[in-house]
């Protein structure tokens, strides 16, 4: 049994070269980002086509990325020589850059600006250009499933569900310590509940793990302090 065969995704997309990084993707912009990086680095990799006609929602694919989106990878030779499964193209780019010591800026001064522009893409360019593409051809009198409010509601509910599952039986999102993964997400979940008052609409009320986790995050003195920094009445 190779290390890879422990990953259910390999039953549907078998590895011909189990020593290589396994790439599960489709050539959309987010997919191309990772393929381009793999080509640039010269790392040995094996691409698997995941058709976006529902294959990304198959049980096998979800076992690697519960968020049903390409790209995702498994590096059979990850940190400490152990296999590393990873999704989210930005995280994969950072991982491959650190693994190869390349494309993270020419020196330490450039590292954080590189990450800044990567986040600019992940948080701004990708979601906004992508949503533009979703609605570009929408018939304004009959939006049907393309109605933006329906799409954003459904997608937000789906993401809440992914988060809830990720927090099953866990205090924190990753490992056993509070991390920037928790810090980045809880203020948005709180915003859904307290600012948008959309806890029911976006599935937070039924997401028991997220609700518990939000309370734990918000109980931290630093979190409580952060709610009024800078003082909005100041
Ligand atoms: N934030 C994710 C976004 C990935 C993403 O949106 N992938 C699209 C293709 S570009 C996808 O797989 N969509 C299928 C779906 O949503 O069901 C990343 O950067 O990896």
XYZ file of N, CA and C and ligand atoms in Angstrom:
722
model
N 0.849 -1.208 0.000
C 0.000 0.000 0.000
C 0.885 1.259 0.000
N 0.676 2.092 -1.031
C 1.454 3.331 -1.043
C 0.770 4.328 -0.117
N 1.517 5.360 0.245
C 0.933 6.391 1.099
C -0.304 6.989 0.425
N -0.260 7.048 -0.904
C -1.359 7.674 -1.625
C -2.645 6.880 -1.575
N -2.528 5.564 -1.529
C -3.750 4.757 -1.593
C -4.622 4.932 -0.347
N -4.085 5.578 0.681
C -4.904 5.891 1.858
C -5.885 7.032 1.563
N -5.695 7.709 0.432
C -6.583 8.824 0.092
C -7.678 8.327 -0.859
N -8.942 8.403 -0.424
C -10.035 7.850 -1.241
C -10.092 8.429 -2.664
N -9.583 9.645 -2.857
C -9.666 10.250 -4.199
C -8.893 9.413 -5.227
N -7.881 8.679 -4.753
C -7.045 7.930 -5.702
C -7.779 6.696 -6.253
N -8.918 6.339 -5.643
C -9.695 5.224 -6.193
C -10.341 5.659 -7.505
N -10.772 6.919 -7.582
C -11.420 7.412 -8.798
C -10.417 7.980 -9.790
N -9.368 8.608 -9.249
C -8.322 9.176 -10.099
C -6.996 8.505 -9.690
N -6.723 7.302 -10.198
C -5.543 6.550 -9.721
C -4.229 7.212 -10.130
N -3.242 7.056 -9.280
C -1.914 7.623 -9.555
C -1.107 6.638 -10.396
N -0.617 7.119 -11.526
C 0.308 6.304 -12.322
C 1.720 6.445 -11.776
N 1.981 7.636 -11.245
C 3.311 7.941 -10.713
C 3.166 8.399 -9.261
N 3.069 7.443 -8.330
C 2.740 7.788 -6.938
C 3.805 8.612 -6.223
N 4.990 8.734 -6.834
C 6.029 9.559 -6.192
C 5.835 11.037 -6.527
N 4.996 11.305 -7.553
C 4.830 12.687 -8.012
C 3.700 13.381 -7.251
N 3.727 14.716 -7.266
C 2.615 15.482 -6.696
C 1.376 15.206 -7.553
N 0.291 14.874 -6.895
C -0.952 14.587 -7.602
C -1.770 15.878 -7.666
N -2.120 16.270 -8.907
C -2.904 17.500 -9.109
C -4.288 17.125 -9.616
N -5.324 17.618 -8.952
C -6.710 17.377 -9.352
C -7.264 18.737 -9.751
N -7.557 18.890 -11.060
C -7.811 20.248 -11.501
C -8.551 20.287 -12.829
N -8.795 21.505 -13.297
C -9.418 21.790 -14.582
C -8.861 23.157 -14.976
N -8.610 23.384 -16.280
C -7.935 24.650 -16.635
C -8.824 25.901 -16.620
N -9.402 26.204 -15.462
C -10.022 27.509 -15.207
C -8.920 28.383 -14.602
N -9.176 29.686 -14.393
C -8.112 30.520 -13.821
C -7.517 29.960 -12.523
N -8.350 29.485 -11.600
C -7.791 28.961 -10.344
C -6.992 27.684 -10.569
N -7.428 26.883 -11.540
C -6.677 25.676 -11.870
C -5.351 26.014 -12.529
N -5.409 26.949 -13.483
C -4.198 27.310 -14.238
C -3.115 27.875 -13.310
N -3.538 28.614 -12.276
C -2.553 29.176 -11.330
C -1.612 28.098 -10.804
N -2.207 26.984 -10.380
C -1.394 25.920 -9.776
C -0.607 25.161 -10.846
N -1.229 24.910 -12.006
C -0.489 24.224 -13.082
C 0.711 25.067 -13.520
N 0.485 26.381 -13.619
C 1.579 27.273 -14.041
C 2.725 27.206 -13.032
N 2.374 27.193 -11.758
C 3.406 27.130 -10.703
C 4.148 25.803 -10.755
N 3.429 24.707 -10.960
C 4.089 23.397 -11.034
C 5.039 23.363 -12.224
N 4.596 23.939 -13.348
C 5.476 23.984 -14.524
C 6.698 24.839 -14.245
N 6.489 26.003 -13.622
C 7.615 26.912 -13.328
C 8.647 26.254 -12.421
N 8.173 25.518 -11.432
C 9.109 24.965 -10.444
C 9.830 23.728 -10.966
N 9.261 23.093 -11.981
C 9.883 21.870 -12.493
C 9.645 20.667 -11.587
N 8.762 20.814 -10.612
C 8.460 19.674 -9.724
C 7.783 18.567 -10.539
N 8.021 17.349 -10.122
C 7.389 16.214 -10.784
C 5.922 16.158 -10.339
N 4.987 16.181 -11.291
C 3.575 16.125 -10.898
C 2.763 15.352 -11.921
N 1.627 14.883 -11.448
C 0.738 14.111 -12.312
C -0.650 14.768 -12.297
N -1.083 15.319 -13.451
C -2.380 15.988 -13.463
C -3.541 15.016 -13.665
N -4.646 15.257 -12.952
C -5.874 14.483 -13.128
C -6.989 15.469 -13.460
N -7.737 15.176 -14.511
C -8.815 16.074 -14.929
C -10.063 15.834 -14.078
N -10.505 16.890 -13.411
C -11.769 16.834 -12.664
C -12.750 17.714 -13.422
N -13.679 17.089 -14.113
C -14.637 17.862 -14.906
C -15.611 18.565 -13.979
N -15.892 19.851 -14.305
C -16.755 20.640 -13.425
C -18.225 20.434 -13.783
N -18.546 19.209 -14.136
C -19.937 18.863 -14.459
C -20.557 18.076 -13.313
N -19.918 18.122 -12.170
C -20.417 17.390 -11.002
C -19.334 16.500 -10.407
N -18.268 16.259 -11.176
C -17.207 15.404 -10.623
C -16.598 16.016 -9.357
N -16.639 17.365 -9.304
C -16.064 18.033 -8.128
C -16.941 17.822 -6.891
N -18.148 17.295 -7.106
C -19.038 17.044 -5.954
C -19.105 15.560 -5.622
N -18.275 14.751 -6.292
C -18.290 13.312 -6.023
C -17.682 13.051 -4.642
N -18.091 11.939 -4.073
C -17.599 11.559 -2.744
C -16.066 11.528 -2.715
N -15.483 11.015 -3.801
C -14.015 10.882 -3.833
C -13.355 12.254 -3.818
N -13.896 13.187 -4.640
C -13.274 14.513 -4.663
C -13.487 15.232 -3.326
N -14.702 15.094 -2.778
C -15.003 15.767 -1.496
C -14.119 15.256 -0.358
N -13.614 14.026 -0.512
C -12.735 13.503 0.539
C -11.422 14.291 0.584
N -11.086 14.952 -0.529
C -9.866 15.766 -0.561
C -10.193 17.235 -0.325
N -11.256 17.709 -0.981
C -11.688 19.083 -0.754
C -13.186 19.116 -0.467
N -13.545 19.219 0.831
C -14.972 19.238 1.194
C -15.689 20.460 0.636
N -14.939 21.405 0.073
C -15.529 22.625 -0.492
C -15.829 22.469 -1.987
N -15.743 21.280 -2.513
C -16.048 20.931 -3.912
C -15.528 21.922 -4.975
N -14.267 22.292 -4.836
C -13.682 23.175 -5.843
C -12.271 22.732 -6.197
N -11.984 22.814 -7.497
C -10.607 22.588 -7.934
C -9.866 23.898 -7.769
N -8.553 23.936 -7.662
C -7.633 22.803 -7.678
C -7.383 22.253 -6.274
N -6.876 21.007 -6.243
C -6.414 20.414 -4.989
C -5.220 19.528 -5.336
N -4.372 19.314 -4.366
C -3.191 18.464 -4.600
C -2.999 17.485 -3.438
N -2.238 16.445 -3.719
C -1.622 15.652 -2.641
C -0.138 15.590 -2.988
N 0.686 16.057 -2.055
C 2.127 15.864 -2.227
C 2.514 14.635 -1.403
N 2.894 13.526 -2.068
C 3.229 12.320 -1.314
C 4.459 12.521 -0.427
N 5.235 13.559 -0.776
C 6.450 13.835 -0.017
C 6.362 15.236 0.588
N 5.403 15.398 1.497
C 5.191 16.704 2.114
C 6.135 16.932 3.285
N 5.786 17.884 4.172
C 6.633 18.168 5.331
C 6.913 16.897 6.140
N 8.142 16.742 6.584
C 8.594 15.556 7.330
C 8.424 14.276 6.521
N 8.369 14.406 5.199
C 8.264 13.230 4.332
C 6.885 12.589 4.333
N 5.925 13.262 5.014
C 4.578 12.682 5.084
C 3.707 13.271 3.962
N 2.695 12.525 3.491
C 1.841 13.062 2.439
C 1.065 14.290 2.923
N 0.947 15.287 2.059
C 0.211 16.502 2.412
C -0.929 16.724 1.413
N -2.178 16.616 1.868
C -3.307 17.001 1.018
C -3.565 18.489 1.200
N -3.889 19.195 0.122
C -4.087 20.645 0.248
C -5.071 21.143 -0.797
N -5.995 22.007 -0.376
C -6.852 22.709 -1.330
C -6.741 24.204 -1.065
N -7.345 25.000 -1.912
C -7.248 26.460 -1.980
C -5.964 26.825 -2.729
N -6.191 27.417 -3.912
C -5.053 27.671 -4.792
C -3.992 28.569 -4.152
N -4.417 29.537 -3.336
C -3.433 30.425 -2.708
C -2.534 29.654 -1.750
N -3.154 28.762 -0.961
C -2.370 27.961 -0.012
C -1.427 27.026 -0.779
N -1.910 26.500 -1.897
C -1.056 25.591 -2.689
C 0.131 26.363 -3.265
N -0.119 27.582 -3.755
C 0.990 28.380 -4.306
C 2.032 28.667 -3.223
N 1.571 29.034 -2.038
C 2.524 29.324 -0.948
C 3.302 28.058 -0.608
N 2.594 26.958 -0.530
C 3.266 25.690 -0.192
C 4.345 25.352 -1.219
N 3.985 25.426 -2.497
C 4.951 25.051 -3.542
C 6.118 26.033 -3.572
N 5.827 27.311 -3.309
C 6.898 28.316 -3.279
C 7.863 28.013 -2.131
N 7.301 27.677 -0.959
C 8.176 27.386 0.195
C 8.922 26.074 -0.005
N 8.248 25.120 -0.615
C 8.889 23.812 -0.827
C 10.117 23.952 -1.720
N 10.006 24.827 -2.724
C 11.092 24.944 -3.693
C 11.979 26.158 -3.426
N 11.597 26.990 -2.455
C 12.377 28.201 -2.183
C 12.383 29.142 -3.379
N 11.248 29.232 -4.071
C 11.218 30.102 -5.261
C 9.868 30.815 -5.399
N 9.902 31.904 -6.149
C 8.693 32.662 -6.500
C 7.984 33.288 -5.302
N 8.740 33.551 -4.230
C 8.150 34.254 -3.081
C 8.834 35.608 -2.904
N 9.296 36.181 -4.012
C 10.024 37.439 -3.943
C 11.514 37.173 -3.901
N 12.267 38.201 -4.311
C 13.715 38.026 -4.423
C 14.418 38.077 -3.079
N 13.778 38.670 -2.063
C 14.394 38.761 -0.733
C 13.277 38.907 0.293
N 13.662 38.958 1.572
C 12.651 38.990 2.631
C 11.748 40.217 2.522
N 12.305 41.335 2.016
C 11.488 42.551 1.888
C 10.363 42.367 0.887
N 10.569 41.454 -0.052
C 9.550 41.281 -1.096
C 8.531 40.200 -0.751
N 8.857 39.368 0.255
C 7.991 38.229 0.593
C 6.560 38.678 0.967
N 6.471 39.667 1.848
C 5.129 40.059 2.294
C 4.356 40.819 1.227
N 5.013 41.699 0.435
C 4.276 42.272 -0.708
C 3.802 41.199 -1.696
N 4.597 40.144 -1.892
C 4.134 39.062 -2.774
C 2.866 38.445 -2.179
N 2.889 38.187 -0.863
C 1.708 37.606 -0.212
C 0.525 38.580 -0.262
N 0.826 39.858 -0.130
C -0.223 40.877 -0.207
C -0.952 40.810 -1.543
N -0.190 40.733 -2.645
C -0.843 40.691 -3.959
C -1.520 39.355 -4.215
N -0.980 38.294 -3.608
C -1.660 36.998 -3.699
C -3.031 37.091 -3.013
N -3.064 37.705 -1.832
C -4.340 37.867 -1.107
C -5.278 38.800 -1.880
N -4.704 39.805 -2.530
C -5.503 40.717 -3.373
C -6.223 39.912 -4.451
N -5.501 38.961 -5.034
C -6.130 38.099 -6.039
C -7.182 37.196 -5.395
N -6.791 36.535 -4.274
C -7.704 35.549 -3.666
C -8.987 36.207 -3.133
N -8.822 37.381 -2.519
C -9.989 38.015 -1.900
C -10.729 38.969 -2.804
N -10.051 39.490 -3.821
C -10.666 40.511 -4.675
C -10.842 40.065 -6.113
N -9.736 39.989 -6.839
C -9.792 39.678 -8.276
C -10.577 38.393 -8.569
N -10.220 37.315 -7.859
C -10.842 36.016 -8.158
C -12.354 36.046 -7.931
N -12.787 36.331 -6.691
C -14.226 36.346 -6.440
C -14.977 37.373 -7.297
N -14.438 38.576 -7.463
C -15.195 39.610 -8.182
C -15.236 39.361 -9.693
N -14.074 39.057 -10.293
C -14.092 38.765 -11.732
C -14.976 37.537 -11.983
N -14.881 36.560 -11.072
C -15.667 35.329 -11.222
C -17.166 35.609 -11.145
N -17.571 36.452 -10.181
C -19.011 36.768 -10.078
C -19.451 37.575 -11.291
N -18.582 38.451 -11.770
C -18.916 39.185 -12.997
C -19.229 38.189 -14.111
N -18.365 37.184 -14.229
C -18.552 36.166 -15.269
C -19.860 35.410 -15.105
N -20.250 35.165 -13.843
C -21.500 34.440 -13.577
C -22.712 35.200 -14.111
N -22.680 36.535 -13.974
C -23.872 37.325 -14.270
C -23.805 38.088 -15.574
N -22.678 38.008 -16.246
C -22.456 38.786 -17.470
C -23.601 38.627 -18.475
N -24.032 37.394 -18.673
C -25.049 37.149 -19.691
C -26.445 36.949 -19.100
N -26.576 37.291 -17.799
C -27.871 37.048 -17.159
C -28.946 37.946 -17.767
N -30.087 37.349 -18.076
C -31.224 38.097 -18.586
C -31.858 38.808 -17.389
N -31.857 40.111 -17.406
C -32.279 40.867 -16.223
C -33.747 40.669 -15.876
N -34.580 40.252 -16.838
C -35.991 40.070 -16.519
C -36.268 38.657 -16.025
N -35.375 37.725 -16.299
C -35.595 36.348 -15.843
C -34.261 35.771 -15.378
N -33.880 36.172 -14.185
C -32.566 35.756 -13.698
C -32.542 34.299 -13.269
N -33.709 33.765 -12.870
C -33.785 32.363 -12.465
C -32.712 32.031 -11.460
N -31.978 30.949 -11.707
C -30.947 30.515 -10.762
C -29.773 31.481 -10.730
N -29.728 32.377 -11.728
C -28.608 33.320 -11.740
C -28.893 34.546 -10.895
N -30.092 34.581 -10.276
C -30.410 35.713 -9.422
C -29.302 35.847 -8.375
N -28.624 36.995 -8.351
C -27.464 37.120 -7.459
C -27.777 36.834 -5.990
N -28.939 37.312 -5.509
C -29.239 37.108 -4.088
C -29.368 35.620 -3.769
N -30.027 34.887 -4.681
C -30.167 33.440 -4.469
C -28.798 32.782 -4.479
N -27.981 33.162 -5.436
C -26.659 32.541 -5.526
C -25.816 32.827 -4.284
N -25.796 34.084 -3.861
C -24.967 34.422 -2.698
C -25.500 33.745 -1.430
N -26.826 33.671 -1.309
C -27.414 33.014 -0.141
C -27.048 31.532 -0.137
N -27.271 30.865 -1.276
C -26.981 29.426 -1.347
C -25.501 29.141 -1.103
N -24.652 29.956 -1.720
C -23.204 29.738 -1.587
C -22.762 30.002 -0.139
N -23.320 31.038 0.481
C -22.951 31.326 1.880
C -23.410 30.199 2.795
N -24.618 29.695 2.559
C -25.125 28.571 3.367
C -24.229 27.345 3.181
N -23.828 27.117 1.931
C -22.986 25.954 1.644
C -21.640 26.091 2.394
N -21.061 27.305 2.333
C -19.778 27.532 3.016
C -19.927 27.356 4.527
N -21.054 27.796 5.064
C -21.300 27.636 6.502
C -21.308 26.151 6.853
N -21.892 25.345 5.970
C -21.936 23.893 6.177
C -20.545 23.273 6.123
N -19.724 23.735 5.175
C -18.347 23.224 5.059
C -17.581 23.540 6.352
N -17.766 24.774 6.837
C -17.086 25.192 8.071
C -17.576 24.361 9.253
N -18.878 24.118 9.295
C -19.445 23.353 10.412
C -18.855 21.945 10.450
N -18.719 21.348 9.280
C -18.161 19.993 9.232
C -16.684 20.007 9.632
N -15.973 21.047 9.188
C -14.543 21.139 9.517
C -14.333 21.279 11.025
N -15.348 21.817 11.730
C -15.207 22.058 13.168
C -15.790 20.931 14.019
N -16.280 19.888 13.360
C -16.869 18.751 14.095
C -15.838 18.158 15.076
N -16.196 18.148 16.340
C -15.322 17.552 17.365
C -14.030 18.314 17.606
N -13.962 19.576 17.114
C -12.711 20.327 17.272
C -12.957 21.678 17.934
N -11.950 22.125 18.684
C -12.059 23.457 19.286
C -11.691 24.525 18.266
N -10.609 24.240 17.530
C -10.100 25.227 16.574
C -10.080 24.607 15.178
N -9.970 25.451 14.175
C -10.022 24.944 12.800
C -8.874 24.004 12.486
N -7.667 24.386 12.904
C -6.495 23.571 12.576
C -5.737 23.207 13.849
N -5.472 21.919 14.033
C -4.668 21.469 15.159
C -5.340 21.789 16.480
N -4.508 21.975 17.527
C -5.126 22.250 18.827
C -4.763 23.633 19.346
N -4.537 24.545 18.407
C -4.242 25.922 18.848
C -4.987 26.924 17.974
N -5.349 28.018 18.613
C -5.966 29.153 17.911
C -4.967 29.652 16.866
N -5.451 29.918 15.649
C -4.509 30.337 14.601
C -5.104 31.455 13.753
N -4.325 31.943 12.810
C -4.846 32.999 11.928
C -5.983 32.473 11.057
N -6.137 31.152 10.936
C -7.309 30.622 10.221
C -8.572 30.980 11.003
N -8.550 30.770 12.324
C -9.699 31.147 13.165
C -9.887 32.673 13.153
N -8.770 33.388 13.313
C -8.846 34.860 13.404
C -9.436 35.459 12.127
N -9.131 34.840 10.984
C -9.620 35.396 9.712
C -11.116 35.162 9.531
N -11.636 34.089 10.117
C -13.018 33.713 9.793
C -14.050 34.169 10.818
N -13.704 34.122 12.137
C -14.776 34.393 13.109
C -15.397 35.782 12.969
N -14.624 36.833 12.658
C -15.286 38.136 12.546
C -16.360 38.164 11.439
N -16.155 37.376 10.388
C -17.159 37.316 9.324
C -18.406 36.561 9.772
N -18.192 35.483 10.531
C -19.350 34.715 11.017
C -20.130 35.577 12.015
N -19.414 36.263 12.867
C -20.083 37.182 13.799
C -20.859 38.252 13.020
N -20.236 38.747 11.939
C -20.904 39.761 11.118
C -22.226 39.250 10.559
N -22.226 37.993 10.140
C -23.474 37.389 9.633
C -24.535 37.422 10.723
N -24.118 37.044 11.937
C -25.087 36.947 13.039
C -25.518 38.320 13.555
N -24.535 39.179 13.854
C -24.853 40.397 14.595
C -25.033 41.627 13.719
N -24.382 41.646 12.573
C -24.445 42.852 11.742
C -25.501 42.681 10.651
N -25.403 41.566 9.913
C -26.418 41.314 8.875
C -27.697 40.729 9.459
N -27.617 40.225 10.692
C -28.765 39.554 11.327
C -29.325 38.476 10.399
N -28.415 37.655 9.903
C -28.799 36.640 8.912
C -28.381 35.240 9.362
N -28.319 35.055 10.676
C -27.909 33.749 11.206
C -28.816 32.627 10.728
N -30.122 32.875 10.689
C -31.065 31.847 10.210
C -30.908 31.671 8.706
N -30.919 32.783 7.990
C -30.913 32.737 6.519
C -29.652 32.053 5.982
N -28.530 32.279 6.653
C -27.272 31.722 6.135
C -26.854 30.438 6.847
N -27.767 29.856 7.622
C -27.516 28.517 8.160
C -26.650 28.483 9.402
N -26.388 29.664 10.011
C -25.549 29.659 11.214
C -26.295 29.018 12.382
N -27.574 29.299 12.496
C -28.353 28.790 13.633
C -28.292 27.268 13.704
N -28.340 26.634 12.538
C -28.299 25.158 12.557
C -26.867 24.621 12.569
N -25.884 25.488 12.359
C -24.475 25.053 12.350
C -23.955 25.075 13.790
N -24.225 23.998 14.520
C -23.948 23.978 15.965
C -22.450 24.095 16.269
N -21.623 23.463 15.423
C -20.175 23.537 15.678
C -19.654 24.961 15.472
N -20.145 25.613 14.405
C -19.694 26.984 14.133
C -20.148 27.905 15.261
N -21.368 27.701 15.722
C -21.906 28.556 16.789
C -21.052 28.426 18.057
N -20.721 27.195 18.421
C -19.886 26.948 19.611
C -18.500 27.567 19.432
N -17.918 27.333 18.242
C -16.567 27.850 17.939
C -16.554 29.376 17.975
N -17.598 29.994 17.419
C -17.669 31.464 17.414
C -17.645 31.995 18.846
N -18.426 31.339 19.714
C -18.447 31.781 21.121
C -17.060 31.649 21.740
N -16.393 30.517 21.450
C -15.057 30.286 22.033
C -14.074 31.341 21.538
N -14.155 31.635 20.246
C -13.250 32.672 19.694
C -13.552 34.016 20.326
N -14.854 34.305 20.437
C -15.234 35.635 20.921
C -15.034 35.804 22.418
N -14.934 34.684 23.147
C -14.675 34.757 24.592
C -13.265 35.231 24.895
N -12.396 35.176 23.927
C -11.006 35.575 24.184
C -10.952 37.078 24.452
N -10.222 37.479 25.491
C -10.136 38.917 25.810
C -9.685 39.743 24.598
N -8.750 39.210 23.813
C -8.263 39.974 22.647
C -9.389 40.185 21.641
N -10.267 39.190 21.491
C -11.374 39.316 20.552
C -12.342 40.388 21.038
N -12.653 40.337 22.348
C -13.575 41.329 22.899
C -13.029 42.738 22.711
N -11.726 42.883 22.969
C -11.101 44.200 22.803
C -11.169 44.642 21.350
N -10.914 43.670 20.447
C -10.827 43.992 19.023
C -12.125 44.572 18.466
N -13.252 44.213 19.126
C -14.548 44.657 18.603
C -14.703 46.172 18.606
N -13.916 46.834 19.435
C -14.033 48.303 19.469
C -12.693 48.976 19.177
N -11.864 48.309 18.369
C -10.587 48.913 17.956
C -10.585 49.054 16.430
N -10.340 50.241 15.908
C -10.337 51.520 16.601
C -11.749 51.838 17.113
N -11.812 52.625 18.160
C -13.098 52.965 18.769
C -13.965 53.724 17.750
N -15.081 53.121 17.336
C -15.894 53.784 16.314
C -16.494 55.104 16.792
N -16.562 55.277 18.111
C -17.115 56.536 18.646
C -16.010 57.537 18.987
N -14.781 57.134 18.720
C -13.648 57.937 19.162
C -13.417 59.188 18.326
N -10.857 29.888 -3.492
C -10.758 28.707 -4.312
C -11.697 28.860 -5.484
C -11.652 27.655 -6.398
C -12.782 27.706 -7.423
O -13.613 28.637 -7.412
N -12.798 26.707 -8.294
C -13.853 26.636 -9.288
C -13.259 26.615 -10.680
S -12.295 28.091 -10.985
C -14.637 25.357 -9.073
O -14.060 24.313 -8.867
N -15.973 25.456 -9.137
C -16.832 24.314 -9.029
C -17.954 24.516 -8.067
O -18.054 25.572 -7.420
O -18.787 23.598 -7.924
C -9.321 28.528 -4.807
O -8.677 29.558 -5.039
O -8.847 27.384 -4.922
